[in-house]
Amino acid sequence: MARFRKRFWDPTGARYGTPTYPWRSAPDGLMTRRQLRAEGLRPGGQDPAAQLMWQSRARGLRVAYLYRVDRARTVRPMTPGRHRALAAAMTARRTCPTCRADAGYVIPTSLGCCVACAHPEEQRVA
């Protein structure tokens, strides 16, 4: 095992308080949230059973929590009401509060309105 991986090898949890494994060394039966979601599962309220740790040059020390697959629950299906609420929220994100028009894209929070309303002088020139 390489030196940088030994630092994160703690299957008993003595060093970090929870069982810790290096990148790509998690035991079978444990998955991250994204891996669970890809399988159609969710953690279901369980606490993390272990964690992955690795060192990144760009972001420093990184941690990903691992959950037990046997305790995971299936993802709840999208109900018609939730689907309508999500569609309404996405429509609200595309609607300009100034001109009330559907911009066709998500309104940037930095502008607070569509590009045409934020920079009207540039629109007249073009």
PDB file of C-alpha atoms in Angstrom, residues 9-82:
ATOM      1  CA  TRP A   9      -6.404   3.305   6.289  1.00  0.00           C
ATOM      2  CA  ASP A  10      -8.322   3.095   9.589  1.00  0.00           C
ATOM      3  CA  PRO A  11     -10.941   0.305   9.394  1.00  0.00           C
ATOM      4  CA  THR A  12     -11.444   0.271  13.179  1.00  0.00           C
ATOM      5  CA  GLY A  13     -12.064   4.006  13.499  1.00  0.00           C
ATOM      6  CA  ALA A  14      -9.333   4.464  16.128  1.00  0.00           C
ATOM      7  CA  ARG A  15      -7.743   7.493  14.446  1.00  0.00           C
ATOM      8  CA  TYR A  16     -10.683   9.342  12.855  1.00  0.00           C
ATOM      9  CA  GLY A  17     -13.569   8.173  15.055  1.00  0.00           C
ATOM     10  CA  THR A  18     -15.314   6.332  12.230  1.00  0.00           C
ATOM     11  CA  PRO A  19     -13.972   3.577   9.973  1.00  0.00           C
ATOM     12  CA  THR A  20     -11.935   5.278   7.262  1.00  0.00           C
ATOM     13  CA  TYR A  21     -10.717   3.949   3.944  1.00  0.00           C
ATOM     14  CA  PRO A  22      -8.588   5.469   1.186  1.00  0.00           C
ATOM     15  CA  TRP A  23      -9.985   6.334  -2.248  1.00  0.00           C
ATOM     16  CA  ARG A  24     -11.329   3.277  -4.132  1.00  0.00           C
ATOM     17  CA  SER A  25     -10.788   0.964  -1.157  1.00  0.00           C
ATOM     18  CA  ALA A  26     -14.248   0.781   0.400  1.00  0.00           C
ATOM     19  CA  PRO A  27     -15.439  -2.706   1.370  1.00  0.00           C
ATOM     20  CA  ASP A  28     -18.386  -4.341  -0.358  1.00  0.00           C
ATOM     21  CA  GLY A  29     -21.762  -3.394   1.048  1.00  0.00           C
ATOM     22  CA  LEU A  30     -20.923   0.301   1.506  1.00  0.00           C
ATOM     23  CA  MET A  31     -21.749   3.047  -0.991  1.00  0.00           C
ATOM     24  CA  THR A  32     -21.714   6.839  -1.216  1.00  0.00           C
ATOM     25  CA  ARG A  33     -24.947   8.820  -1.662  1.00  0.00           C
ATOM     26  CA  ARG A  34     -24.363   9.162  -5.384  1.00  0.00           C
ATOM     27  CA  GLN A  35     -23.729   5.457  -5.782  1.00  0.00           C
ATOM     28  CA  LEU A  36     -26.908   4.687  -3.836  1.00  0.00           C
ATOM     29  CA  ARG A  37     -28.899   7.100  -6.015  1.00  0.00           C
ATOM     30  CA  ALA A  38     -27.533   5.483  -9.170  1.00  0.00           C
ATOM     31  CA  GLU A  39     -28.914   2.174  -7.860  1.00  0.00           C
ATOM     32  CA  GLY A  40     -32.303   3.759  -7.083  1.00  0.00           C
ATOM     33  CA  LEU A  41     -31.678   3.844  -3.330  1.00  0.00           C
ATOM     34  CA  ARG A  42     -31.342   6.481  -0.596  1.00  0.00           C
ATOM     35  CA  PRO A  43     -29.664   6.358   2.848  1.00  0.00           C
ATOM     36  CA  GLY A  44     -33.055   6.407   4.575  1.00  0.00           C
ATOM     37  CA  GLY A  45     -32.025   8.232   7.755  1.00  0.00           C
ATOM     38  CA  GLN A  46     -29.108   6.002   8.671  1.00  0.00           C
ATOM     39  CA  ASP A  47     -25.879   7.516   9.951  1.00  0.00           C
ATOM     40  CA  PRO A  48     -22.729   7.045   7.868  1.00  0.00           C
ATOM     41  CA  ALA A  49     -21.165   3.648   8.541  1.00  0.00           C
ATOM     42  CA  ALA A  50     -17.712   4.676   7.297  1.00  0.00           C
ATOM     43  CA  GLN A  51     -15.950   7.304   5.232  1.00  0.00           C
ATOM     44  CA  LEU A  52     -13.559   7.625   2.336  1.00  0.00           C
ATOM     45  CA  MET A  53     -10.684  10.080   2.654  1.00  0.00           C
ATOM     46  CA  TRP A  54      -8.293  11.305   0.021  1.00  0.00           C
ATOM     47  CA  GLN A  55      -5.968  14.216  -0.608  1.00  0.00           C
ATOM     48  CA  SER A  56      -6.678  16.459  -3.590  1.00  0.00           C
ATOM     49  CA  ARG A  57      -4.159  18.942  -4.931  1.00  0.00           C
ATOM     50  CA  ALA A  58      -6.882  21.406  -5.819  1.00  0.00           C
ATOM     51  CA  ARG A  59      -9.219  21.054  -2.819  1.00  0.00           C
ATOM     52  CA  GLY A  60      -7.089  19.583  -0.051  1.00  0.00           C
ATOM     53  CA  LEU A  61      -8.444  16.876   2.232  1.00  0.00           C
ATOM     54  CA  ARG A  62     -11.688  15.370   0.914  1.00  0.00           C
ATOM     55  CA  VAL A  63     -14.203  13.124   2.683  1.00  0.00           C
ATOM     56  CA  ALA A  64     -17.113  11.085   1.328  1.00  0.00           C
ATOM     57  CA  TYR A  65     -19.467   9.274   3.688  1.00  0.00           C
ATOM     58  CA  LEU A  66     -20.355   5.639   3.099  1.00  0.00           C
ATOM     59  CA  TYR A  67     -23.732   4.090   3.892  1.00  0.00           C
ATOM     60  CA  ARG A  68     -24.757   0.463   4.298  1.00  0.00           C
ATOM     61  CA  VAL A  69     -26.548  -0.885   1.238  1.00  0.00           C
ATOM     62  CA  ASP A  70     -28.588  -3.419   3.225  1.00  0.00           C
ATOM     63  CA  ARG A  71     -30.152  -0.598   5.289  1.00  0.00           C
ATOM     64  CA  ALA A  72     -30.792   1.705   2.314  1.00  0.00           C
ATOM     65  CA  ARG A  73     -34.351   2.314   1.190  1.00  0.00           C
ATOM     66  CA  THR A  74     -35.739   2.740  -2.275  1.00  0.00           C
ATOM     67  CA  VAL A  75     -36.155   6.249  -3.649  1.00  0.00           C
ATOM     68  CA  ARG A  76     -39.685   7.507  -3.211  1.00  0.00           C
ATOM     69  CA  PRO A  77     -41.450   7.895  -6.561  1.00  0.00           C
ATOM     70  CA  MET A  78     -42.358  11.345  -7.861  1.00  0.00           C
ATOM     71  CA  THR A  79     -46.014  12.032  -7.090  1.00  0.00           C
ATOM     72  CA  PRO A  80     -48.147  14.187  -9.413  1.00  0.00           C
ATOM     73  CA  GLY A  81     -48.233  16.950  -6.789  1.00  0.00           C
ATOM     74  CA  ARG A  82     -44.451  16.993  -6.404  1.00  0.00           C
TER      75      ARG A  82
END
